[in-house]
């Protein structure tokens, strides 16, 4: 075997290293920082200047990286005050750099199942808890999304506001906190696969069905419709697709 042939043989199966912009790498490093330091919601991040010096990049790259994280609700940027953590990060589950496509799809399926279990338990608990303000909050959310779809992020991206609103009124703080974690992992797994959200009109119709069951006080019907939203019953494990908001 020639040296050239041996070289080709040894490199068979090596995947190319993905090219990322500097701002994307900055965003990942900041996520690593949040996870490594166990930063919680409300904790303040270092300044742009401090991050720029620590990472060895320009402040414009840091600014773009922070904007990327803010768009995904991981941090919030408050003019004149600084940048603050919105969502805690976990390194072990969130890092997808070294995963191949099949592993990412598996992570997405597992994250979807975890999210479905929690969101289904939460909608049933919310109806039984009967928070008086919940139907009004949900109706306002859905009407706004239908009336002004282009002004609402519901139409343009994965959005979990509907389910999170139910979670905030389910009467069980532990379920609410677990839902936050499950939604974070789901969002990260979804984005690592690179899929597009389903049409806003389709998602809205399913949310209205769930809302009607909540408004009527029928916990079992609300649970059934939430399960239908996830499409868990009709799909085999190898064919399951993730819900899109």
PDB file of C-alpha atoms in Angstrom:
ATOM      1  CA  UNK A   1       0.000   0.000   0.000  1.00  0.00           C
ATOM      2  CA  UNK A   2       1.390   3.405  -0.931  1.00  0.00           C
ATOM      3  CA  UNK A   3       1.825   6.173   1.593  1.00  0.00           C
ATOM      4  CA  UNK A   4      -0.911   8.111  -0.169  1.00  0.00           C
ATOM      5  CA  UNK A   5      -3.251   5.120  -0.062  1.00  0.00           C
ATOM      6  CA  UNK A   6      -2.531   4.553   3.626  1.00  0.00           C
ATOM      7  CA  UNK A   7      -3.253   8.197   4.360  1.00  0.00           C
ATOM      8  CA  UNK A   8      -6.579   8.034   2.573  1.00  0.00           C
ATOM      9  CA  UNK A   9      -7.505   4.861   4.443  1.00  0.00           C
ATOM     10  CA  UNK A  10      -6.710   6.299   7.864  1.00  0.00           C
ATOM     11  CA  UNK A  11      -8.778   9.414   7.253  1.00  0.00           C
ATOM     12  CA  UNK A  12     -11.873   7.581   6.059  1.00  0.00           C
ATOM     13  CA  UNK A  13     -14.849   8.561   8.200  1.00  0.00           C
ATOM     14  CA  UNK A  14     -13.341  11.719   9.653  1.00  0.00           C
ATOM     15  CA  UNK A  15     -15.986  14.446   9.763  1.00  0.00           C
ATOM     16  CA  UNK A  16     -14.938  17.984   8.792  1.00  0.00           C
ATOM     17  CA  UNK A  17     -14.564  20.439  11.645  1.00  0.00           C
ATOM     18  CA  UNK A  18     -17.490  22.875  11.387  1.00  0.00           C
ATOM     19  CA  UNK A  19     -16.588  26.480  10.690  1.00  0.00           C
ATOM     20  CA  UNK A  20     -18.175  28.963  13.047  1.00  0.00           C
ATOM     21  CA  UNK A  21     -18.090  32.710  13.152  1.00  0.00           C
ATOM     22  CA  UNK A  22     -16.196  34.377  15.973  1.00  0.00           C
ATOM     23  CA  UNK A  23     -19.455  35.621  17.504  1.00  0.00           C
ATOM     24  CA  UNK A  24     -20.855  32.059  17.567  1.00  0.00           C
ATOM     25  CA  UNK A  25     -17.725  30.855  19.332  1.00  0.00           C
ATOM     26  CA  UNK A  26     -18.054  33.731  21.798  1.00  0.00           C
ATOM     27  CA  UNK A  27     -21.661  32.729  22.504  1.00  0.00           C
ATOM     28  CA  UNK A  28     -20.580  29.140  23.170  1.00  0.00           C
ATOM     29  CA  UNK A  29     -17.768  30.254  25.498  1.00  0.00           C
ATOM     30  CA  UNK A  30     -20.191  32.420  27.469  1.00  0.00           C
ATOM     31  CA  UNK A  31     -22.543  29.445  27.806  1.00  0.00           C
ATOM     32  CA  UNK A  32     -19.577  27.428  29.046  1.00  0.00           C
ATOM     33  CA  UNK A  33     -18.831  30.181  31.569  1.00  0.00           C
ATOM     34  CA  UNK A  34     -22.417  30.187  32.866  1.00  0.00           C
ATOM     35  CA  UNK A  35     -22.309  26.406  33.282  1.00  0.00           C
ATOM     36  CA  UNK A  36     -18.808  26.157  34.751  1.00  0.00           C
ATOM     37  CA  UNK A  37     -19.470  28.881  37.321  1.00  0.00           C
ATOM     38  CA  UNK A  38     -22.971  27.542  38.126  1.00  0.00           C
ATOM     39  CA  UNK A  39     -24.455  30.965  37.460  1.00  0.00           C
ATOM     40  CA  UNK A  40     -28.138  31.306  38.248  1.00  0.00           C
ATOM     41  CA  UNK A  41     -30.940  33.487  36.880  1.00  0.00           C
ATOM     42  CA  UNK A  42     -30.264  37.111  37.674  1.00  0.00           C
ATOM     43  CA  UNK A  43     -26.498  36.730  38.025  1.00  0.00           C
ATOM     44  CA  UNK A  44     -24.532  39.427  36.234  1.00  0.00           C
ATOM     45  CA  UNK A  45     -21.994  38.528  33.554  1.00  0.00           C
ATOM     46  CA  UNK A  46     -18.617  40.244  33.115  1.00  0.00           C
ATOM     47  CA  UNK A  47     -18.632  43.430  31.061  1.00  0.00           C
ATOM     48  CA  UNK A  48     -18.043  43.448  27.302  1.00  0.00           C
ATOM     49  CA  UNK A  49     -14.543  44.815  27.927  1.00  0.00           C
ATOM     50  CA  UNK A  50     -13.733  42.045  30.434  1.00  0.00           C
ATOM     51  CA  UNK A  51     -15.073  39.340  28.125  1.00  0.00           C
ATOM     52  CA  UNK A  52     -13.181  40.821  25.187  1.00  0.00           C
ATOM     53  CA  UNK A  53      -9.913  40.727  27.094  1.00  0.00           C
ATOM     54  CA  UNK A  54     -10.478  37.222  28.479  1.00  0.00           C
ATOM     55  CA  UNK A  55     -11.439  35.738  25.091  1.00  0.00           C
ATOM     56  CA  UNK A  56      -8.909  37.664  23.034  1.00  0.00           C
ATOM     57  CA  UNK A  57     -11.487  38.994  20.573  1.00  0.00           C
ATOM     58  CA  UNK A  58     -12.885  42.401  19.715  1.00  0.00           C
ATOM     59  CA  UNK A  59     -15.761  43.944  21.626  1.00  0.00           C
ATOM     60  CA  UNK A  60     -17.929  43.844  18.503  1.00  0.00           C
ATOM     61  CA  UNK A  61     -17.666  40.023  18.451  1.00  0.00           C
ATOM     62  CA  UNK A  62     -18.581  39.889  22.142  1.00  0.00           C
ATOM     63  CA  UNK A  63     -21.527  42.208  21.518  1.00  0.00           C
ATOM     64  CA  UNK A  64     -22.809  40.005  18.685  1.00  0.00           C
ATOM     65  CA  UNK A  65     -22.352  36.873  20.779  1.00  0.00           C
ATOM     66  CA  UNK A  66     -24.371  38.384  23.608  1.00  0.00           C
ATOM     67  CA  UNK A  67     -27.092  39.444  21.179  1.00  0.00           C
ATOM     68  CA  UNK A  68     -27.280  35.859  19.925  1.00  0.00           C
ATOM     69  CA  UNK A  69     -27.727  34.568  23.474  1.00  0.00           C
ATOM     70  CA  UNK A  70     -30.296  37.272  24.239  1.00  0.00           C
ATOM     71  CA  UNK A  71     -32.322  36.245  21.175  1.00  0.00           C
ATOM     72  CA  UNK A  72     -32.524  32.752  22.678  1.00  0.00           C
ATOM     73  CA  UNK A  73     -33.494  34.072  26.138  1.00  0.00           C
ATOM     74  CA  UNK A  74     -30.282  32.752  27.692  1.00  0.00           C
ATOM     75  CA  UNK A  75     -29.250  36.240  28.826  1.00  0.00           C
ATOM     76  CA  UNK A  76     -30.901  39.646  29.033  1.00  0.00           C
ATOM     77  CA  UNK A  77     -29.091  42.839  28.097  1.00  0.00           C
ATOM     78  CA  UNK A  78     -30.102  45.851  30.177  1.00  0.00           C
ATOM     79  CA  UNK A  79     -28.824  49.141  28.871  1.00  0.00           C
ATOM     80  CA  UNK A  80     -26.787  50.916  31.521  1.00  0.00           C
ATOM     81  CA  UNK A  81     -26.898  47.953  33.908  1.00  0.00           C
ATOM     82  CA  UNK A  82     -25.141  45.068  32.185  1.00  0.00           C
ATOM     83  CA  UNK A  83     -25.933  41.564  30.968  1.00  0.00           C
ATOM     84  CA  UNK A  84     -27.715  39.072  33.214  1.00  0.00           C
ATOM     85  CA  UNK A  85     -28.357  35.333  33.112  1.00  0.00           C
ATOM     86  CA  UNK A  86     -31.887  34.307  32.157  1.00  0.00           C
ATOM     87  CA  UNK A  87     -31.407  30.568  31.802  1.00  0.00           C
ATOM     88  CA  UNK A  88     -28.907  28.399  33.663  1.00  0.00           C
ATOM     89  CA  UNK A  89     -26.710  26.193  31.466  1.00  0.00           C
ATOM     90  CA  UNK A  90     -25.635  22.579  31.854  1.00  0.00           C
ATOM     91  CA  UNK A  91     -22.517  21.489  29.988  1.00  0.00           C
ATOM     92  CA  UNK A  92     -23.127  17.741  29.817  1.00  0.00           C
ATOM     93  CA  UNK A  93     -26.488  17.856  28.046  1.00  0.00           C
ATOM     94  CA  UNK A  94     -26.174  21.040  26.047  1.00  0.00           C
ATOM     95  CA  UNK A  95     -22.867  20.506  24.265  1.00  0.00           C
ATOM     96  CA  UNK A  96     -23.578  19.075  20.834  1.00  0.00           C
ATOM     97  CA  UNK A  97     -20.338  20.004  19.029  1.00  0.00           C
ATOM     98  CA  UNK A  98     -18.944  16.469  18.985  1.00  0.00           C
ATOM     99  CA  UNK A  99     -22.223  14.661  18.211  1.00  0.00           C
ATOM    100  CA  UNK A 100     -23.064  13.299  14.794  1.00  0.00           C
ATOM    101  CA  UNK A 101     -26.473  13.819  13.178  1.00  0.00           C
ATOM    102  CA  UNK A 102     -27.963  10.583  14.503  1.00  0.00           C
ATOM    103  CA  UNK A 103     -26.849  11.332  18.057  1.00  0.00           C
ATOM    104  CA  UNK A 104     -28.364  14.810  17.822  1.00  0.00           C
ATOM    105  CA  UNK A 105     -31.667  13.372  16.638  1.00  0.00           C
ATOM    106  CA  UNK A 106     -31.594  10.906  19.527  1.00  0.00           C
ATOM    107  CA  UNK A 107     -30.965  13.752  21.974  1.00  0.00           C
ATOM    108  CA  UNK A 108     -33.896  15.629  20.439  1.00  0.00           C
ATOM    109  CA  UNK A 109     -36.214  12.629  20.804  1.00  0.00           C
ATOM    110  CA  UNK A 110     -35.225  12.163  24.449  1.00  0.00           C
ATOM    111  CA  UNK A 111     -35.594  15.883  25.179  1.00  0.00           C
ATOM    112  CA  UNK A 112     -39.019  15.833  23.517  1.00  0.00           C
ATOM    113  CA  UNK A 113     -40.175  12.904  25.624  1.00  0.00           C
ATOM    114  CA  UNK A 114     -39.003  14.631  28.796  1.00  0.00           C
ATOM    115  CA  UNK A 115     -40.711  17.870  27.826  1.00  0.00           C
ATOM    116  CA  UNK A 116     -43.927  16.060  26.868  1.00  0.00           C
ATOM    117  CA  UNK A 117     -44.090  14.224  30.194  1.00  0.00           C
ATOM    118  CA  UNK A 118     -43.757  17.475  32.121  1.00  0.00           C
ATOM    119  CA  UNK A 119     -46.052  19.630  29.971  1.00  0.00           C
ATOM    120  CA  UNK A 120     -48.760  16.957  30.091  1.00  0.00           C
ATOM    121  CA  UNK A 121     -48.489  16.656  33.878  1.00  0.00           C
ATOM    122  CA  UNK A 122     -48.511  20.440  34.188  1.00  0.00           C
ATOM    123  CA  UNK A 123     -51.650  21.046  32.108  1.00  0.00           C
ATOM    124  CA  UNK A 124     -53.569  18.509  34.187  1.00  0.00           C
ATOM    125  CA  UNK A 125     -52.300  20.034  37.438  1.00  0.00           C
ATOM    126  CA  UNK A 126     -53.161  23.556  36.238  1.00  0.00           C
ATOM    127  CA  UNK A 127     -56.782  22.636  35.542  1.00  0.00           C
ATOM    128  CA  UNK A 128     -57.167  20.962  38.920  1.00  0.00           C
ATOM    129  CA  UNK A 129     -55.480  23.886  40.676  1.00  0.00           C
ATOM    130  CA  UNK A 130     -57.902  26.189  38.857  1.00  0.00           C
ATOM    131  CA  UNK A 131     -55.871  29.386  38.968  1.00  0.00           C
ATOM    132  CA  UNK A 132     -58.575  31.977  38.159  1.00  0.00           C
ATOM    133  CA  UNK A 133     -56.275  34.187  36.093  1.00  0.00           C
ATOM    134  CA  UNK A 134     -54.948  31.405  33.807  1.00  0.00           C
ATOM    135  CA  UNK A 135     -57.723  31.342  31.151  1.00  0.00           C
ATOM    136  CA  UNK A 136     -57.526  35.121  30.735  1.00  0.00           C
ATOM    137  CA  UNK A 137     -53.747  35.051  30.380  1.00  0.00           C
ATOM    138  CA  UNK A 138     -53.889  32.292  27.785  1.00  0.00           C
ATOM    139  CA  UNK A 139     -56.688  33.945  25.801  1.00  0.00           C
ATOM    140  CA  UNK A 140     -54.775  37.228  25.666  1.00  0.00           C
ATOM    141  CA  UNK A 141     -51.629  35.412  24.531  1.00  0.00           C
ATOM    142  CA  UNK A 142     -53.406  33.497  21.764  1.00  0.00           C
ATOM    143  CA  UNK A 143     -55.427  36.465  20.525  1.00  0.00           C
ATOM    144  CA  UNK A 144     -52.299  38.604  20.292  1.00  0.00           C
ATOM    145  CA  UNK A 145     -50.468  35.882  18.365  1.00  0.00           C
ATOM    146  CA  UNK A 146     -53.361  35.519  15.892  1.00  0.00           C
ATOM    147  CA  UNK A 147     -53.958  39.245  15.516  1.00  0.00           C
ATOM    148  CA  UNK A 148     -50.341  40.335  15.059  1.00  0.00           C
ATOM    149  CA  UNK A 149     -48.378  37.290  13.894  1.00  0.00           C
ATOM    150  CA  UNK A 150     -45.547  39.288  12.360  1.00  0.00           C
ATOM    151  CA  UNK A 151     -45.001  41.177  15.619  1.00  0.00           C
ATOM    152  CA  UNK A 152     -45.068  38.018  17.674  1.00  0.00           C
ATOM    153  CA  UNK A 153     -42.129  35.658  17.986  1.00  0.00           C
ATOM    154  CA  UNK A 154     -44.729  32.880  18.077  1.00  0.00           C
ATOM    155  CA  UNK A 155     -44.876  33.063  14.280  1.00  0.00           C
ATOM    156  CA  UNK A 156     -41.161  33.117  13.620  1.00  0.00           C
ATOM    157  CA  UNK A 157     -39.455  30.697  15.981  1.00  0.00           C
ATOM    158  CA  UNK A 158     -39.786  27.882  18.454  1.00  0.00           C
ATOM    159  CA  UNK A 159     -41.858  29.436  21.195  1.00  0.00           C
ATOM    160  CA  UNK A 160     -42.837  27.809  24.467  1.00  0.00           C
ATOM    161  CA  UNK A 161     -44.662  30.777  26.019  1.00  0.00           C
ATOM    162  CA  UNK A 162     -48.051  29.036  25.934  1.00  0.00           C
ATOM    163  CA  UNK A 163     -46.811  25.992  27.855  1.00  0.00           C
ATOM    164  CA  UNK A 164     -44.706  28.156  30.201  1.00  0.00           C
ATOM    165  CA  UNK A 165     -47.749  30.271  31.054  1.00  0.00           C
ATOM    166  CA  UNK A 166     -49.624  27.118  32.035  1.00  0.00           C
ATOM    167  CA  UNK A 167     -46.615  26.009  34.063  1.00  0.00           C
ATOM    168  CA  UNK A 168     -46.491  29.297  35.945  1.00  0.00           C
ATOM    169  CA  UNK A 169     -50.098  28.716  37.076  1.00  0.00           C
ATOM    170  CA  UNK A 170     -50.058  24.979  37.795  1.00  0.00           C
ATOM    171  CA  UNK A 171     -49.803  25.378  41.561  1.00  0.00           C
ATOM    172  CA  UNK A 172     -46.645  23.263  41.860  1.00  0.00           C
ATOM    173  CA  UNK A 173     -43.336  25.138  42.051  1.00  0.00           C
ATOM    174  CA  UNK A 174     -41.340  21.944  41.519  1.00  0.00           C
ATOM    175  CA  UNK A 175     -43.116  21.170  38.248  1.00  0.00           C
ATOM    176  CA  UNK A 176     -42.602  24.766  37.151  1.00  0.00           C
ATOM    177  CA  UNK A 177     -38.847  24.615  37.738  1.00  0.00           C
ATOM    178  CA  UNK A 178     -38.524  21.212  36.094  1.00  0.00           C
ATOM    179  CA  UNK A 179     -40.400  22.558  33.082  1.00  0.00           C
ATOM    180  CA  UNK A 180     -37.891  25.399  32.739  1.00  0.00           C
ATOM    181  CA  UNK A 181     -35.031  22.911  32.582  1.00  0.00           C
ATOM    182  CA  UNK A 182     -36.847  20.590  30.165  1.00  0.00           C
ATOM    183  CA  UNK A 183     -37.684  23.486  27.851  1.00  0.00           C
ATOM    184  CA  UNK A 184     -34.064  24.637  27.840  1.00  0.00           C
ATOM    185  CA  UNK A 185     -32.796  21.196  26.873  1.00  0.00           C
ATOM    186  CA  UNK A 186     -35.538  20.791  24.268  1.00  0.00           C
ATOM    187  CA  UNK A 187     -34.766  24.142  22.644  1.00  0.00           C
ATOM    188  CA  UNK A 188     -31.037  23.394  22.513  1.00  0.00           C
ATOM    189  CA  UNK A 189     -31.582  19.886  21.108  1.00  0.00           C
ATOM    190  CA  UNK A 190     -34.024  21.206  18.501  1.00  0.00           C
ATOM    191  CA  UNK A 191     -31.666  23.924  17.313  1.00  0.00           C
ATOM    192  CA  UNK A 192     -28.732  21.498  17.114  1.00  0.00           C
ATOM    193  CA  UNK A 193     -30.710  19.428  14.596  1.00  0.00           C
ATOM    194  CA  UNK A 194     -31.568  22.548  12.583  1.00  0.00           C
ATOM    195  CA  UNK A 195     -35.279  21.997  11.980  1.00  0.00           C
ATOM    196  CA  UNK A 196     -37.849  24.694  11.237  1.00  0.00           C
ATOM    197  CA  UNK A 197     -40.857  25.388  13.482  1.00  0.00           C
ATOM    198  CA  UNK A 198     -44.258  24.285  12.231  1.00  0.00           C
ATOM    199  CA  UNK A 199     -46.552  26.963  10.729  1.00  0.00           C
ATOM    200  CA  UNK A 200     -47.850  29.404  13.336  1.00  0.00           C
ATOM    201  CA  UNK A 201     -51.479  28.823  12.272  1.00  0.00           C
ATOM    202  CA  UNK A 202     -51.221  25.079  12.908  1.00  0.00           C
ATOM    203  CA  UNK A 203     -49.594  25.581  16.283  1.00  0.00           C
ATOM    204  CA  UNK A 204     -52.167  28.219  17.221  1.00  0.00           C
ATOM    205  CA  UNK A 205     -55.079  25.912  16.366  1.00  0.00           C
ATOM    206  CA  UNK A 206     -53.716  23.219  18.683  1.00  0.00           C
ATOM    207  CA  UNK A 207     -53.115  25.747  21.451  1.00  0.00           C
ATOM    208  CA  UNK A 208     -56.705  26.993  21.133  1.00  0.00           C
ATOM    209  CA  UNK A 209     -57.943  23.403  21.534  1.00  0.00           C
ATOM    210  CA  UNK A 210     -55.934  23.008  24.727  1.00  0.00           C
ATOM    211  CA  UNK A 211     -57.129  26.397  25.955  1.00  0.00           C
ATOM    212  CA  UNK A 212     -60.794  25.437  25.458  1.00  0.00           C
ATOM    213  CA  UNK A 213     -60.335  22.345  27.612  1.00  0.00           C
ATOM    214  CA  UNK A 214     -58.597  24.394  30.311  1.00  0.00           C
ATOM    215  CA  UNK A 215     -61.324  27.033  30.228  1.00  0.00           C
ATOM    216  CA  UNK A 216     -64.025  24.368  30.594  1.00  0.00           C
ATOM    217  CA  UNK A 217     -62.222  22.891  33.604  1.00  0.00           C
ATOM    218  CA  UNK A 218     -61.875  19.437  32.027  1.00  0.00           C
ATOM    219  CA  UNK A 219     -58.488  18.155  33.184  1.00  0.00           C
ATOM    220  CA  UNK A 220     -58.667  14.861  31.283  1.00  0.00           C
ATOM    221  CA  UNK A 221     -59.608  16.592  28.025  1.00  0.00           C
ATOM    222  CA  UNK A 222     -56.830  19.135  28.482  1.00  0.00           C
ATOM    223  CA  UNK A 223     -54.389  16.267  29.011  1.00  0.00           C
ATOM    224  CA  UNK A 224     -55.674  14.442  25.916  1.00  0.00           C
ATOM    225  CA  UNK A 225     -55.293  17.525  23.755  1.00  0.00           C
ATOM    226  CA  UNK A 226     -51.820  18.248  25.068  1.00  0.00           C
ATOM    227  CA  UNK A 227     -50.812  14.682  24.222  1.00  0.00           C
ATOM    228  CA  UNK A 228     -52.302  15.156  20.775  1.00  0.00           C
ATOM    229  CA  UNK A 229     -50.223  18.305  20.423  1.00  0.00           C
ATOM    230  CA  UNK A 230     -47.103  16.209  20.990  1.00  0.00           C
ATOM    231  CA  UNK A 231     -48.268  13.415  18.680  1.00  0.00           C
ATOM    232  CA  UNK A 232     -46.828  10.798  20.973  1.00  0.00           C
ATOM    233  CA  UNK A 233     -49.568   8.179  20.678  1.00  0.00           C
ATOM    234  CA  UNK A 234     -49.547   7.569  16.914  1.00  0.00           C
ATOM    235  CA  UNK A 235     -45.819   7.498  16.262  1.00  0.00           C
ATOM    236  CA  UNK A 236     -43.350   4.694  16.652  1.00  0.00           C
ATOM    237  CA  UNK A 237     -40.083   5.595  18.471  1.00  0.00           C
ATOM    238  CA  UNK A 238     -38.006   5.580  15.279  1.00  0.00           C
ATOM    239  CA  UNK A 239     -40.507   7.851  13.533  1.00  0.00           C
ATOM    240  CA  UNK A 240     -41.243  10.333  16.282  1.00  0.00           C
ATOM    241  CA  UNK A 241     -40.880  13.975  15.445  1.00  0.00           C
ATOM    242  CA  UNK A 242     -40.547  16.753  17.971  1.00  0.00           C
ATOM    243  CA  UNK A 243     -43.350  19.208  18.641  1.00  0.00           C
ATOM    244  CA  UNK A 244     -42.643  22.716  17.462  1.00  0.00           C
ATOM    245  CA  UNK A 245     -43.938  24.928  20.217  1.00  0.00           C
TER     246      UNK A 245
END
